CSV table of C-alpha atoms in Angstrom, one decimal:
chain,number,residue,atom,x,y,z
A,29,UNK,CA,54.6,86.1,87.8
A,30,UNK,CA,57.4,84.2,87.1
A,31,UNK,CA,59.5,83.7,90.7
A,32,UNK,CA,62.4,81.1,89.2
A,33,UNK,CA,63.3,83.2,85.9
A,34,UNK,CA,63.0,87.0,86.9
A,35,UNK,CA,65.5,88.6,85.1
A,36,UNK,CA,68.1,91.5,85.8
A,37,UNK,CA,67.1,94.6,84.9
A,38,UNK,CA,69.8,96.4,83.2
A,39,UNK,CA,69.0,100.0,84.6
A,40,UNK,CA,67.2,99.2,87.5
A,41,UNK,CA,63.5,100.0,85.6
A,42,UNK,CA,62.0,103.0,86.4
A,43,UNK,CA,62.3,102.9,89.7
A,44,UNK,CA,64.3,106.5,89.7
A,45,UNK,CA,67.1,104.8,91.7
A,46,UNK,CA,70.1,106.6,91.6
A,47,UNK,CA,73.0,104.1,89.6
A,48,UNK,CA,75.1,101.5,91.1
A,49,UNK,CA,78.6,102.6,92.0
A,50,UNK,CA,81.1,101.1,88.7
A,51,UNK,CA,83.3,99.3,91.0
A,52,UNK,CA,81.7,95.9,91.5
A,53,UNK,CA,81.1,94.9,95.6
A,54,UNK,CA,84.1,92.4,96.4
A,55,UNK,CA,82.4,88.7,96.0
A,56,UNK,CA,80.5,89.4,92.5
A,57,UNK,CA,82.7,85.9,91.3
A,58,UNK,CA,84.2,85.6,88.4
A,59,UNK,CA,82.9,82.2,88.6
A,60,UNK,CA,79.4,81.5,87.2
A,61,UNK,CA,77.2,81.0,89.9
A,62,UNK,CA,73.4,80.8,89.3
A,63,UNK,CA,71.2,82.7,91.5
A,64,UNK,CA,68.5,81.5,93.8
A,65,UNK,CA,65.1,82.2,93.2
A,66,UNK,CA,64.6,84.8,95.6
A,67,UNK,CA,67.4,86.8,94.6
A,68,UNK,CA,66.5,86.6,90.9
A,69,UNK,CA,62.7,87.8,92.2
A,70,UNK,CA,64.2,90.6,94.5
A,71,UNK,CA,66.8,91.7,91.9
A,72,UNK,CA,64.0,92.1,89.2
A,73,UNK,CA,62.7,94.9,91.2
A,74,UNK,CA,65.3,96.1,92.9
A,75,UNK,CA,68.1,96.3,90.6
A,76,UNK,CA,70.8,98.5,91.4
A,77,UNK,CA,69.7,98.8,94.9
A,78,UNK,CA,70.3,95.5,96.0
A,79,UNK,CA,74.1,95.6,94.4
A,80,UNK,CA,74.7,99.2,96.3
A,81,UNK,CA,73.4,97.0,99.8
A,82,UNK,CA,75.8,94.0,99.2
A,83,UNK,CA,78.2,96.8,98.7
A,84,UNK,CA,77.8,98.8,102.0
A,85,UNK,CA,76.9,95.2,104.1
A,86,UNK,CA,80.5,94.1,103.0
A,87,UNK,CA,81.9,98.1,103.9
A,88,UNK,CA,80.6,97.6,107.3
A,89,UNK,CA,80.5,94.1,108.0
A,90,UNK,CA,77.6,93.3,108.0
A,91,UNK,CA,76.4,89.8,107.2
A,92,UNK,CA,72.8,89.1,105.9
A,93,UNK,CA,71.8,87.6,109.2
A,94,UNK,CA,72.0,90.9,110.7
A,95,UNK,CA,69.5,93.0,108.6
A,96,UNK,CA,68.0,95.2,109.6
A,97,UNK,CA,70.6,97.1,111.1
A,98,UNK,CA,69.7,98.0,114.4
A,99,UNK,CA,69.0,101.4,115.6
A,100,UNK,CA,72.7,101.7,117.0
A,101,UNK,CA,74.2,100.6,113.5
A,102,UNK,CA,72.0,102.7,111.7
A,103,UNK,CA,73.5,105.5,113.9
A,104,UNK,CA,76.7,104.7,113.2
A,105,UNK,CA,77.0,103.4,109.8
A,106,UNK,CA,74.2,105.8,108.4
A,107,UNK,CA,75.6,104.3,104.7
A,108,UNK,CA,74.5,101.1,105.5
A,109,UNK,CA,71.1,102.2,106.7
A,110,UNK,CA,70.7,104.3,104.3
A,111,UNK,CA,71.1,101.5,101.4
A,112,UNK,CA,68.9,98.8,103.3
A,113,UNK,CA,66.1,101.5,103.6
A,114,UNK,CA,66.2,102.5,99.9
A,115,UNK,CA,65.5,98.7,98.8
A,116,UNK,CA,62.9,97.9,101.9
A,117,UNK,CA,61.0,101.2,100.8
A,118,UNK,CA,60.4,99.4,97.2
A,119,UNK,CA,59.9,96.4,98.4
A,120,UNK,CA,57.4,96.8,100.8
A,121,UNK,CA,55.8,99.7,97.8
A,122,UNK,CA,55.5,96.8,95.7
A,123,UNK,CA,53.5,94.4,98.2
A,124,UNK,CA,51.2,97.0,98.8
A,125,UNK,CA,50.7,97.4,95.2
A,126,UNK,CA,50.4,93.7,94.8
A,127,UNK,CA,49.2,92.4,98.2
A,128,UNK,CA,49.0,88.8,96.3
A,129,UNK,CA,52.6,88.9,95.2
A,130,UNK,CA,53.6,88.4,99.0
A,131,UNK,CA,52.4,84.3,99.2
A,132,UNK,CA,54.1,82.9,95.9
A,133,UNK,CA,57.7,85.1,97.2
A,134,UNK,CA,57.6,83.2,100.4
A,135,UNK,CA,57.3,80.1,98.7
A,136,UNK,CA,61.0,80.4,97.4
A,137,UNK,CA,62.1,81.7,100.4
A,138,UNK,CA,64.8,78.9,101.6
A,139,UNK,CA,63.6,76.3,104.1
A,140,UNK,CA,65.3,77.8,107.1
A,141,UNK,CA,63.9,81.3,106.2
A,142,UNK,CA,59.9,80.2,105.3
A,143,UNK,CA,57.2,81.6,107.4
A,144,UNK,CA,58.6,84.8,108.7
A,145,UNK,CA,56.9,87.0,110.7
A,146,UNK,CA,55.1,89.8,108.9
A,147,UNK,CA,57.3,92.8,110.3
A,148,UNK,CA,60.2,90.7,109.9
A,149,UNK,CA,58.9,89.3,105.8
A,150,UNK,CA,61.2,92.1,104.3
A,151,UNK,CA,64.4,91.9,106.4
A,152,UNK,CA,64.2,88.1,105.6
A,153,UNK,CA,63.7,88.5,101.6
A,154,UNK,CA,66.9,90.7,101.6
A,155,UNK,CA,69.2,88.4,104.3
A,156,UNK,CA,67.9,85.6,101.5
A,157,UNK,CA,68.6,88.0,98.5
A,158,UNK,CA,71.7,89.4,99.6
A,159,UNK,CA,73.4,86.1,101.1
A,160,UNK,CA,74.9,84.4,97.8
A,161,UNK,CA,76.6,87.6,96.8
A,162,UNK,CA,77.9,88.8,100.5
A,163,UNK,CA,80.0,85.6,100.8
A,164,UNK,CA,80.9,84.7,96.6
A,165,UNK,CA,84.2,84.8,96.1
A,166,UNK,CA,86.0,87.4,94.1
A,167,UNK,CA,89.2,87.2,92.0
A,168,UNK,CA,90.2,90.7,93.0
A,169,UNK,CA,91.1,89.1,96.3
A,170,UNK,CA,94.4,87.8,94.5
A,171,UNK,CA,95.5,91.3,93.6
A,172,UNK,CA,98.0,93.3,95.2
A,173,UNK,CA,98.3,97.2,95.0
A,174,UNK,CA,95.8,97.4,92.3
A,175,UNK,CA,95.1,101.6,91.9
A,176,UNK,CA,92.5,100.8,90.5
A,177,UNK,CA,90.5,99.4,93.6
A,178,UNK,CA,88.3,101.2,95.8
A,179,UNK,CA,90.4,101.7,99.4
A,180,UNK,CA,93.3,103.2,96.6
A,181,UNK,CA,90.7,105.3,95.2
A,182,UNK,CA,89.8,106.6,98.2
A,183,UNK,CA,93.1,106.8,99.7
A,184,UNK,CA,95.9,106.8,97.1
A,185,UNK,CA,98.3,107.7,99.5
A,186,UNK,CA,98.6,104.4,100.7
A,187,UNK,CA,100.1,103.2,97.6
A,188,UNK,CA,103.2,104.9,98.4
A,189,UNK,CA,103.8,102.8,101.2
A,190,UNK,CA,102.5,100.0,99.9
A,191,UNK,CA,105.0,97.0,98.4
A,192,UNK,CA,104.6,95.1,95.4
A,193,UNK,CA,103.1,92.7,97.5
A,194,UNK,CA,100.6,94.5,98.5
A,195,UNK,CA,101.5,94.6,102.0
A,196,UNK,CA,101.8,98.2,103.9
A,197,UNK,CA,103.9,99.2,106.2
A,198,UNK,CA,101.7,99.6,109.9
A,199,UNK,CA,104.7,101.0,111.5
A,200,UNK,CA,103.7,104.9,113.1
A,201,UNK,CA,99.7,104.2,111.8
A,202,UNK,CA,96.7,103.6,113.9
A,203,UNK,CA,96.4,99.8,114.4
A,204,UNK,CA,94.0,97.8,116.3
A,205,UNK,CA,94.1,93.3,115.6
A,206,UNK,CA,90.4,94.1,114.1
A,207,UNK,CA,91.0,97.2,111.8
A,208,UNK,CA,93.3,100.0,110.5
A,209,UNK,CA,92.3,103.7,110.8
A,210,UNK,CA,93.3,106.1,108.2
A,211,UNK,CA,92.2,109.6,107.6
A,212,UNK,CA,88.8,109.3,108.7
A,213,UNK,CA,88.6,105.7,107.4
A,214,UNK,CA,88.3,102.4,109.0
A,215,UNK,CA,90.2,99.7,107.0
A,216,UNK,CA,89.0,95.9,107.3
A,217,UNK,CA,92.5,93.5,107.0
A,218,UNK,CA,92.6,91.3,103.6
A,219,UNK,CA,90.1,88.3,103.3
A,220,UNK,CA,92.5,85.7,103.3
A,221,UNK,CA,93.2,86.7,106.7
A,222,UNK,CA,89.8,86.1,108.3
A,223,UNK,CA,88.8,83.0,109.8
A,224,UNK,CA,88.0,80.5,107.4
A,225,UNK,CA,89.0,82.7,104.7
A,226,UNK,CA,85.3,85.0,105.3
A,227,UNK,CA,84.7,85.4,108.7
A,228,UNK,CA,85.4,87.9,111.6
A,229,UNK,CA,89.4,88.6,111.2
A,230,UNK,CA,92.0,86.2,113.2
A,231,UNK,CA,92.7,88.8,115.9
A,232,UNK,CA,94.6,86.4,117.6
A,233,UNK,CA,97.4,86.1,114.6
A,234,UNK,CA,96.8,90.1,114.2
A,235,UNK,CA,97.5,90.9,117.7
A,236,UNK,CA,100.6,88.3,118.0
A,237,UNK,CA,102.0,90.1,114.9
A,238,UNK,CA,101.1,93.8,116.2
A,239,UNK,CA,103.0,93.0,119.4
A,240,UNK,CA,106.0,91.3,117.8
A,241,UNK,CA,106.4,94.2,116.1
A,242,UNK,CA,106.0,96.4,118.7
A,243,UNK,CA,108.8,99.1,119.2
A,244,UNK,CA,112.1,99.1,116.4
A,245,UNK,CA,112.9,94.8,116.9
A,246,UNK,CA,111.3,94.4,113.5
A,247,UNK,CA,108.9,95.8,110.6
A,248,UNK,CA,105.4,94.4,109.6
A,249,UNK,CA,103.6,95.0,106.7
A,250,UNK,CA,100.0,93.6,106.4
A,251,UNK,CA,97.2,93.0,103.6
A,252,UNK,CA,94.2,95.3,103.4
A,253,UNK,CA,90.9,94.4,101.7
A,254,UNK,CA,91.6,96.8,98.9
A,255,UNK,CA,87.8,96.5,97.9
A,256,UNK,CA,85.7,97.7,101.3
A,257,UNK,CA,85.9,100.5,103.2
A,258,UNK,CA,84.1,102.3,106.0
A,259,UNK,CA,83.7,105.5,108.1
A,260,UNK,CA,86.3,105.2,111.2
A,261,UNK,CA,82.9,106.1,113.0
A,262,UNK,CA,81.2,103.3,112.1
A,263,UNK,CA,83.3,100.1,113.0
A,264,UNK,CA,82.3,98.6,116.3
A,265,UNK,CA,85.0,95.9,117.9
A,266,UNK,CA,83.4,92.6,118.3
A,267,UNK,CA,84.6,89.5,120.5
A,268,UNK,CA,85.3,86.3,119.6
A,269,UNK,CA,86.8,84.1,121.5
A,270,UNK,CA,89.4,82.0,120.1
A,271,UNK,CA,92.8,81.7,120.8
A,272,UNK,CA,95.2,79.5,118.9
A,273,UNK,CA,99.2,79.9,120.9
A,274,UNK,CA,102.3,78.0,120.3
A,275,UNK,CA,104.2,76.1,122.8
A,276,UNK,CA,107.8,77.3,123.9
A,277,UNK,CA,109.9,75.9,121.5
A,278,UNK,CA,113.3,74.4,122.1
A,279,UNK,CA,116.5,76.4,120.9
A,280,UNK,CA,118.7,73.6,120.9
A,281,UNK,CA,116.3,72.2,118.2
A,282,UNK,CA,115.9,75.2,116.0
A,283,UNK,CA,119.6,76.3,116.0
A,284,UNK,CA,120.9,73.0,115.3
A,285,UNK,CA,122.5,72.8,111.7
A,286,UNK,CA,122.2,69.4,111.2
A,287,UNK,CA,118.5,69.1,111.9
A,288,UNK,CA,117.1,70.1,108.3
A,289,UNK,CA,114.9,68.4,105.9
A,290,UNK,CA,111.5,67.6,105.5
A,291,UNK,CA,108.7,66.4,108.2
A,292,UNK,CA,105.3,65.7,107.1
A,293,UNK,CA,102.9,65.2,109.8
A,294,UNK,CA,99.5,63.3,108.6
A,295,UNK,CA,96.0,62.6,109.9
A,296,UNK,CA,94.6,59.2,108.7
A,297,UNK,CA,91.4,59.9,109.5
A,298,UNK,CA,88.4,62.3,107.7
A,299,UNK,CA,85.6,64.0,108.5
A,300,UNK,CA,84.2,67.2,110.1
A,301,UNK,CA,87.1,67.2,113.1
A,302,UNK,CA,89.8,65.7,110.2
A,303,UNK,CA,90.0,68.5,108.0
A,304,UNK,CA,93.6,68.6,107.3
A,305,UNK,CA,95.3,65.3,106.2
A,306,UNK,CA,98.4,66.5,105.8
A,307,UNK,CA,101.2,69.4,107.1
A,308,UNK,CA,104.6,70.0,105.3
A,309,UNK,CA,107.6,71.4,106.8
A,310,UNK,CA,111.0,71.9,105.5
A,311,UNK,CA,114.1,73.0,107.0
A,312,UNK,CA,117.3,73.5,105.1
A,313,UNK,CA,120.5,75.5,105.3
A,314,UNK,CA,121.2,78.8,103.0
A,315,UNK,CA,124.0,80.5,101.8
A,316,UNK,CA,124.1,82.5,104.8
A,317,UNK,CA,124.4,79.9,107.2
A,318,UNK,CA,120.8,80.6,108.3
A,319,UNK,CA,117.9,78.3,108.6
A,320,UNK,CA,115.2,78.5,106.3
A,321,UNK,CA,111.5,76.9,106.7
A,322,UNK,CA,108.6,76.3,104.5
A,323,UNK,CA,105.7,75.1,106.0
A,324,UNK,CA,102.6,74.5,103.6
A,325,UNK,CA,99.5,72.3,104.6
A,326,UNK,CA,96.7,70.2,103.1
A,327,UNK,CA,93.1,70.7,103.9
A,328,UNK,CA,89.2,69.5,103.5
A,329,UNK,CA,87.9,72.2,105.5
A,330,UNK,CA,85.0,74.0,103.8
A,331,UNK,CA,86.2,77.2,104.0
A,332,UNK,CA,89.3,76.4,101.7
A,333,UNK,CA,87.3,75.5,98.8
A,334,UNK,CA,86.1,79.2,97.4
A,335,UNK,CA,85.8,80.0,93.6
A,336,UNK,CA,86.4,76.6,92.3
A,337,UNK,CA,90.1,77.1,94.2
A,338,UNK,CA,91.8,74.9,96.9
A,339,UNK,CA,93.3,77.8,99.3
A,340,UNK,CA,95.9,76.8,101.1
A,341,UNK,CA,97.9,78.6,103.9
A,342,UNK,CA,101.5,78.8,103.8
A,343,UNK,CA,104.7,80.5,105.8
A,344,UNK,CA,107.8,80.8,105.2
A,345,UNK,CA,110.5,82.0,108.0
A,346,UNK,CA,114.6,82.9,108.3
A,347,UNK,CA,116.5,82.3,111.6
A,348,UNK,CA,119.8,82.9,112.6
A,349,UNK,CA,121.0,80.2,114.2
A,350,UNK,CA,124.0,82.2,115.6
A,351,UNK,CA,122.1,84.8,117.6
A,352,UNK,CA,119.4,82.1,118.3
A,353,UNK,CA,116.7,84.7,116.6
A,354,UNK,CA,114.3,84.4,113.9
A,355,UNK,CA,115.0,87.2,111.6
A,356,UNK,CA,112.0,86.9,109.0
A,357,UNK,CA,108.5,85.7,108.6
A,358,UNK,CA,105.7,85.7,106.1
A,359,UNK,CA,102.2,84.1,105.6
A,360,UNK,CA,101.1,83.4,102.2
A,361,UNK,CA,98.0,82.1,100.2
A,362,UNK,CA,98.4,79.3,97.3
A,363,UNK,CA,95.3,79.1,95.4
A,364,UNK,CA,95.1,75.4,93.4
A,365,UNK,CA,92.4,74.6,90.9
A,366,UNK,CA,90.8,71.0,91.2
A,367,UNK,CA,93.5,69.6,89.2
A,368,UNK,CA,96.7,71.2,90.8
A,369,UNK,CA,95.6,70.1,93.9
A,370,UNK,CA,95.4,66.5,92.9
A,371,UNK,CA,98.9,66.6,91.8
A,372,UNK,CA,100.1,68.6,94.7
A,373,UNK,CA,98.6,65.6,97.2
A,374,UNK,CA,101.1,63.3,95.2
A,375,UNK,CA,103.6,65.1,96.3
A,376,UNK,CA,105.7,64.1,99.5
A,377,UNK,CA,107.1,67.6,99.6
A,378,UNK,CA,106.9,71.4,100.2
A,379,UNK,CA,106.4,72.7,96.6
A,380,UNK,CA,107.5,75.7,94.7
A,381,UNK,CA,104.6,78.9,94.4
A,382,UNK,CA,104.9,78.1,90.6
A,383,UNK,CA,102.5,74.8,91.4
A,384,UNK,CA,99.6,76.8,92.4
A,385,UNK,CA,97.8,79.1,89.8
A,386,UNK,CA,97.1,82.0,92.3
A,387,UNK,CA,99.2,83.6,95.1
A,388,UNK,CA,98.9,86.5,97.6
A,389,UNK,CA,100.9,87.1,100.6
A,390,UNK,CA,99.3,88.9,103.5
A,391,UNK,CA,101.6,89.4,106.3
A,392,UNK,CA,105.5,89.8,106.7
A,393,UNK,CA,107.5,91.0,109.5
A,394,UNK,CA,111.1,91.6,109.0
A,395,UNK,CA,113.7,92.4,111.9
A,396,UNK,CA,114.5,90.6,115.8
A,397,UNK,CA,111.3,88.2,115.9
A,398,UNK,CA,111.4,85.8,119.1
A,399,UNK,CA,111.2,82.6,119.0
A,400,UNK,CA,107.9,82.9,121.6
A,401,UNK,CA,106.2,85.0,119.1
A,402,UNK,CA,107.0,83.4,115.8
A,403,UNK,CA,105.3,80.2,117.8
A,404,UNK,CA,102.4,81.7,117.9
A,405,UNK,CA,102.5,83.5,114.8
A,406,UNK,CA,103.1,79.6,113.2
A,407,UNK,CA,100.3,78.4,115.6
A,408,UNK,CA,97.8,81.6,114.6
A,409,UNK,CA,98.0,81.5,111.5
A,410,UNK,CA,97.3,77.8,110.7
A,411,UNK,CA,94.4,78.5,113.0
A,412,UNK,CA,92.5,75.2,113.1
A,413,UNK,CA,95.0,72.6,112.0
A,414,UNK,CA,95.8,70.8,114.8
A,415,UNK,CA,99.0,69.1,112.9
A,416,UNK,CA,100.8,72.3,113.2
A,417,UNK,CA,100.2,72.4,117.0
A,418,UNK,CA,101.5,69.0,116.8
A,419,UNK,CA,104.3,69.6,114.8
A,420,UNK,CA,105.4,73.0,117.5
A,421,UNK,CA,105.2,70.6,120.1
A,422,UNK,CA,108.0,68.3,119.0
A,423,UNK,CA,110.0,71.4,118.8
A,424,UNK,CA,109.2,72.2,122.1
A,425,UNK,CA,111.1,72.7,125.3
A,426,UNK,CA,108.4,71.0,127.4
């Protein structure tokens, strides 16, 4: 048996599987990525199967560290179960066919996974198997209204009131900070607006922006994760607690005509608690005589480097300076490859989309924003970066 060079079975062998859906699970990468191992091993005999599990894991939200799903997931998110039971059934069928198989497969299990338990040898082959491809990163993140995509395929109606952006408009629909429900169908928010770009949503820049826009003041529209999709029945809220707020901020300050330009507020230091050297923020006057920022930042956190891309967060606001209101807001993605980033760091100033090679937006709110909440929209939604705390503190009232 050869564990480091099992290859993919193009139909899944003869295990009578039923086929793997033709839309790829979001995270199969465009980017070559080799597999480990154990997935090569587990995908040799599962085929299929294991790409319909990475598919229903990323539907529900369920990372690999949570297989098996428990008896309450299984319950509600029968889908899930459903697909995890199909692949342990031939997994375990083969180790009982070849009892000696079982030793050389957990000897490429990954050092923090080695010497499982027996009951728990098949939930920890498929956490291993499955990991790589729950958290790859896939271009289709980067596309906006594609009809093409799953939730459209599922719900086309939604393109209708869906911009070119890609953004929907929330206003009248069933919201919650985590999810949105439609039809019968519970909607996961857009990757780039999950912590760290993969975790649990930011619920604190999703509920800031839900309330903001609470009542007729002002309009938001919001990414979806086009590509994942589950049964309103089967999302359970989770907690995490986290909460990123902006300070009060001084009127005086933003209304001011005069005070425009650019800041850049830096971080000479590195490492794990240093992860963002630098923060750009420009303020100039428009046509309109309204203020107009761009703030973009800098970062070495791990979770910005996905798909051989540097993902960086960026916003971009309107305020009139005569009614003392902000009047728009949006949060953006700029996606730079290895070399784009290196000549955006040589630059002292907030730069045009056109420098980055990818681009999605994921939130804008358009309408009577207060200056409280679009603090702590700026504040959410550079979740982490302590230089733009820092920079909304020398705008503060305090």
């Amino acid at each position: 048996m050869d564990l480091t060079g099992a290859a993919k079975p193009e139909d899944g062998g003869d295990m009578g599987a039923e086929p793997a859906s033709e839309v790829e699970p979001q995270g199969a990468s465009d980017e070559t990525t080799e597999c480990t191992p154990v997935e090569q091993w587990v995908r040799s005999i599962l085929g299929a199967l294991l790409d319909d599990l990475v598919i229903a894991m990323r539907d529900h939200i369920a990372p690999p560290l949570t297989l098996p799903p428990s008896e309450h997931v299984a319950t509600r998110a029968p889908e899930l179960a459903a697909a995890y039971d199909a692949c342990a059934k031939l997994l375990d069928q083969r180790f009982v066919e070849n009892p000696a198989e079982a030793a050389e497969v957990r000897g490429i299990l990954p050092w923090h996974l080695t010497d499982p338990k027996e009951e728990h040898f098949i939930a920890t082959l498929l956490e291993a198997a499955t990991f790589m491809e729950y958290y790859a990163f896939d271009e289709a993140v980067f596309a906006a209204k594609d009809p093409t995509a799953r939730l459209y395929a599922a719900h086309p109606e939604l393109l209708d009131d869906t911009d070119d952006d890609g953004l929907l408009r929330i206003s009248g629909r069933e919201v919650t900070p985590q999810v949105l429900f439609h039809r019968g169908s519970a909607i996961p928010y857009h990757r780039f607006l999950r912590r760290n770009f993969g975790g649990h949503v930011n619920d604190t820049l999703t509920q800031t922006l839900l309330e903001a826009s609470d009542g007729a003041a002002a309009e938001l529209r919001l990414a979806l994760n086009e590509q994942n999709i589950m049964a309103k029945s089967a999302f359970t809220p989770y907690f995490e607690h986290d909460y990123w707020f902006g300070p009060p901020l001084s009127p005086s300050v933003l209304d001011d005509p005069y005070k425009v330009g650019t800041t850049v507020h830096a971080d000479p230091r590195s490492g794990l608690m240093h992860e963002y050297p630098r923060l750009y923020v420009h303020w100039a006057m428009d046509k309109e005589g309204r203020k107009v920022v761009q703030i973009e930042e800098l970062s070495d956190d791990s979770g910005s480097n996905q798909g051989g891309y540097r993902i960086l967060r960026y916003l971009h606001a309107i305020r009139d300076i005569e009614r003392g209101t902000f009047i728009h807001c949006d949060g953006a993605v700029r996606a730079y490859t290895s070399e784009q980033y290196a000549l955006r760091c040589r630059k002292e100033f907030v730069t045009g989309r056109e420098s980055a090679s990818r681009y999605r937006k994921v939130f804008r709110l358009d309408g009577s924003i207060a200056t409280d909440a679009w603090s702590n929209i700026a504040a959410g939604w550079f979740r982490g970066n302590r230089l733009m705390t820092e920079y909304l503190q020398s705008l503060s009232s305090a």
